[in-house]
């Protein structure tokens, strides 16, 4: 009797499951080896057990090279398809942007008063409304700028006025000190010290040069009265200024 058909489902018995995995794994590795030898094919086989243990077979010298070759063959076509789709999407986006640029350029020419012929009455009214709004906004911005500049100039003017007031106050104080200083100098000049003329008892007498051409210096008892009169004539208080000594 032949073997019956095996039902493909998970083996519940743990021991039987491990035995079946080992037999079929070895058979699969053997079949991969036979295929690479008989058909001169490049075969790579990777198996992971339920515990994560790795079993592999590669007919070439390096499993990494075989995997890289597989990635190039599998994902290269996908990348090509993706690049074609990206190019188509980019071209569609380019067409949209080009149409928008043309609309903006036409709108700019209309705002400058050019190419108004194709526009109907409604479009002309909309254009006029846009121009009025733009003009109002420009005037408002200009007014705000002028008010800000005026406030800045007023603040600067106030600062200059205060600085001028301080300088004027300092100038008035300096001017007020000048007459007082001049008064002090005049008072010092009027109170200059005087030196008393030596009396005859001190032995010094000046005689006029007109009566005696010879200058006599010393004590002269015969001319004491004339010397007193002469000394008295020089200053009423009997003093002479210091600068005459």
Short mmCIF file of C-alpha atoms in Angstrom, two decimals, residues 40-201:
data_model
loop_
_atom_site.label_atom_id
_atom_site.label_comp_id
_atom_site.label_asym_id
_atom_site.label_seq_id
_atom_site.Cartn_x
_atom_site.Cartn_y
_atom_site.Cartn_z
CA UNK A 40 24.92 25.30 -12.99
CA UNK A 41 22.58 27.75 -11.26
CA UNK A 42 23.33 30.23 -8.52
CA UNK A 43 21.24 29.11 -5.57
CA UNK A 44 20.90 30.76 -2.17
CA UNK A 45 18.74 29.28 0.58
CA UNK A 46 18.01 30.86 3.97
CA UNK A 47 16.06 29.07 6.72
CA UNK A 48 15.14 30.27 10.22
CA UNK A 49 13.77 27.85 12.77
CA UNK A 50 10.96 28.74 15.16
CA UNK A 51 13.65 29.55 17.74
CA UNK A 52 15.44 31.97 15.37
CA UNK A 53 18.34 29.69 14.45
CA UNK A 54 19.76 30.32 10.95
CA UNK A 55 20.41 27.64 8.32
CA UNK A 56 21.70 28.75 4.93
CA UNK A 57 23.16 27.45 1.68
CA UNK A 58 24.80 29.44 -1.13
CA UNK A 59 26.26 28.00 -4.27
CA UNK A 60 28.47 31.05 -4.84
CA UNK A 61 31.38 32.20 -2.76
CA UNK A 62 29.45 34.93 -0.93
CA UNK A 63 25.87 35.09 0.28
CA UNK A 64 26.09 38.90 0.42
CA UNK A 65 26.84 39.20 -3.30
CA UNK A 66 23.93 36.90 -4.13
CA UNK A 67 21.57 39.00 -1.94
CA UNK A 68 22.77 42.24 -3.58
CA UNK A 69 22.17 40.71 -6.98
CA UNK A 70 18.69 39.69 -5.87
CA UNK A 71 17.93 43.24 -4.64
CA UNK A 72 19.05 44.76 -7.94
CA UNK A 73 16.86 42.38 -9.90
CA UNK A 74 13.83 42.66 -7.63
CA UNK A 75 13.80 46.36 -6.70
CA UNK A 76 15.41 47.79 -9.83
CA UNK A 77 12.19 47.52 -11.82
CA UNK A 78 10.27 49.04 -8.92
CA UNK A 79 12.67 51.97 -8.75
CA UNK A 80 12.36 52.45 -12.50
CA UNK A 81 8.58 52.49 -12.26
CA UNK A 82 8.77 54.91 -9.32
CA UNK A 83 11.11 57.21 -11.22
CA UNK A 84 8.77 57.23 -14.22
CA UNK A 85 5.80 58.05 -11.99
CA UNK A 86 7.80 60.79 -10.28
CA UNK A 87 8.73 62.28 -13.64
CA UNK A 88 5.11 62.29 -14.73
CA UNK A 89 4.02 63.91 -11.46
CA UNK A 90 6.78 66.50 -11.75
CA UNK A 91 5.76 67.32 -15.30
CA UNK A 92 2.13 67.76 -14.24
CA UNK A 93 3.25 70.04 -11.42
CA UNK A 94 5.39 71.99 -13.87
CA UNK A 95 2.40 72.51 -16.15
CA UNK A 96 0.30 73.76 -13.24
CA UNK A 97 3.01 76.18 -12.13
CA UNK A 98 3.49 77.42 -15.69
CA UNK A 99 -0.24 78.12 -16.03
CA UNK A 100 -0.26 79.97 -12.69
CA UNK A 101 2.74 82.08 -13.75
CA UNK A 102 0.95 83.06 -16.92
CA UNK A 103 -2.15 84.08 -14.94
CA UNK A 104 -0.05 86.19 -12.54
CA UNK A 105 1.79 87.87 -15.40
CA UNK A 106 -1.48 88.71 -17.13
CA UNK A 107 -2.88 90.09 -13.85
CA UNK A 108 0.23 92.23 -13.41
CA UNK A 109 -0.14 93.65 -16.90
CA UNK A 110 -3.79 94.42 -16.19
CA UNK A 111 -2.84 96.27 -12.99
CA UNK A 112 -0.42 98.36 -15.06
CA UNK A 113 -3.21 99.20 -17.50
CA UNK A 114 -2.04 96.85 -20.25
CA UNK A 115 -3.93 94.14 -22.18
CA UNK A 116 -7.34 95.38 -21.03
CA UNK A 117 -9.05 94.59 -24.33
CA UNK A 118 -9.99 90.94 -23.59
CA UNK A 119 -11.56 91.87 -20.22
CA UNK A 120 -15.33 92.23 -19.90
CA UNK A 121 -17.23 94.74 -17.76
CA UNK A 122 -17.28 92.56 -14.63
CA UNK A 123 -13.55 91.88 -14.80
CA UNK A 124 -12.86 95.58 -15.29
CA UNK A 125 -14.96 96.42 -12.21
CA UNK A 126 -13.07 93.83 -10.17
CA UNK A 127 -9.78 95.29 -11.39
CA UNK A 128 -10.91 98.80 -10.43
CA UNK A 129 -11.95 97.60 -6.96
CA UNK A 130 -8.53 95.96 -6.45
CA UNK A 131 -6.76 99.16 -7.48
CA UNK A 132 -8.86 101.25 -5.07
CA UNK A 133 -8.11 98.90 -2.19
CA UNK A 134 -4.41 98.93 -3.03
CA UNK A 135 -4.40 102.73 -3.17
CA UNK A 136 -6.15 102.97 0.23
CA UNK A 137 -3.63 100.61 1.78
CA UNK A 138 -0.71 102.55 0.31
CA UNK A 139 -2.07 105.86 1.61
CA UNK A 140 -2.70 104.38 5.05
CA UNK A 141 0.83 103.02 5.22
CA UNK A 142 2.24 106.37 4.09
CA UNK A 143 0.22 108.24 6.73
CA UNK A 144 1.39 105.90 9.50
CA UNK A 145 4.99 106.35 8.41
CA UNK A 146 4.67 110.14 8.37
CA UNK A 147 3.04 110.19 11.83
CA UNK A 148 5.79 108.01 13.22
CA UNK A 149 8.44 110.26 11.70
CA UNK A 150 6.68 113.38 13.06
CA UNK A 151 6.54 111.92 16.57
CA UNK A 152 10.25 111.12 16.37
CA UNK A 153 11.07 114.69 15.28
CA UNK A 154 8.91 116.14 18.07
CA UNK A 155 10.70 114.03 20.64
CA UNK A 156 14.05 115.14 19.24
CA UNK A 157 12.90 118.79 19.34
CA UNK A 158 11.89 118.43 23.01
CA UNK A 159 15.29 117.00 23.86
CA UNK A 160 17.02 119.92 22.11
CA UNK A 161 14.83 122.44 23.96
CA UNK A 162 15.73 120.89 27.31
CA UNK A 163 19.43 120.88 26.41
CA UNK A 164 19.19 124.55 25.35
CA UNK A 165 17.46 125.41 28.63
CA UNK A 166 20.23 123.75 30.65
CA UNK A 167 22.93 125.56 28.68
CA UNK A 168 21.17 128.91 29.14
CA UNK A 169 20.90 128.32 32.89
CA UNK A 170 24.62 127.52 33.12
CA UNK A 171 25.43 130.64 31.08
CA UNK A 172 23.34 132.87 33.37
CA UNK A 173 25.04 131.43 36.44
CA UNK A 174 28.46 132.05 34.91
CA UNK A 175 27.49 135.65 33.98
CA UNK A 176 26.25 136.32 37.51
CA UNK A 177 29.59 135.28 39.02
CA UNK A 178 31.66 137.71 36.87
CA UNK A 179 30.52 141.08 38.50
CA UNK A 180 30.92 139.56 41.96
CA UNK A 181 34.48 138.54 41.14
CA UNK A 182 35.26 142.00 39.73
CA UNK A 183 33.88 143.56 42.93
CA UNK A 184 36.14 141.37 45.01
CA UNK A 185 39.19 142.37 42.96
CA UNK A 186 38.33 146.11 43.25
CA UNK A 187 37.91 145.78 47.00
CA UNK A 188 41.27 144.06 47.28
CA UNK A 189 42.85 146.88 45.27
CA UNK A 190 41.32 149.63 47.47
CA UNK A 191 42.47 147.94 50.68
CA UNK A 192 46.11 147.72 49.51
CA UNK A 193 48.43 148.18 52.64
CA UNK A 194 50.31 151.46 53.17
CA UNK A 195 53.70 151.86 54.89
CA UNK A 196 54.32 154.57 57.43
CA UNK A 197 56.95 157.17 56.58
CA UNK A 198 59.91 156.95 58.89
CA UNK A 199 59.90 159.75 61.46
CA UNK A 200 62.92 161.94 62.22
CA UNK A 201 63.50 159.86 65.30
#
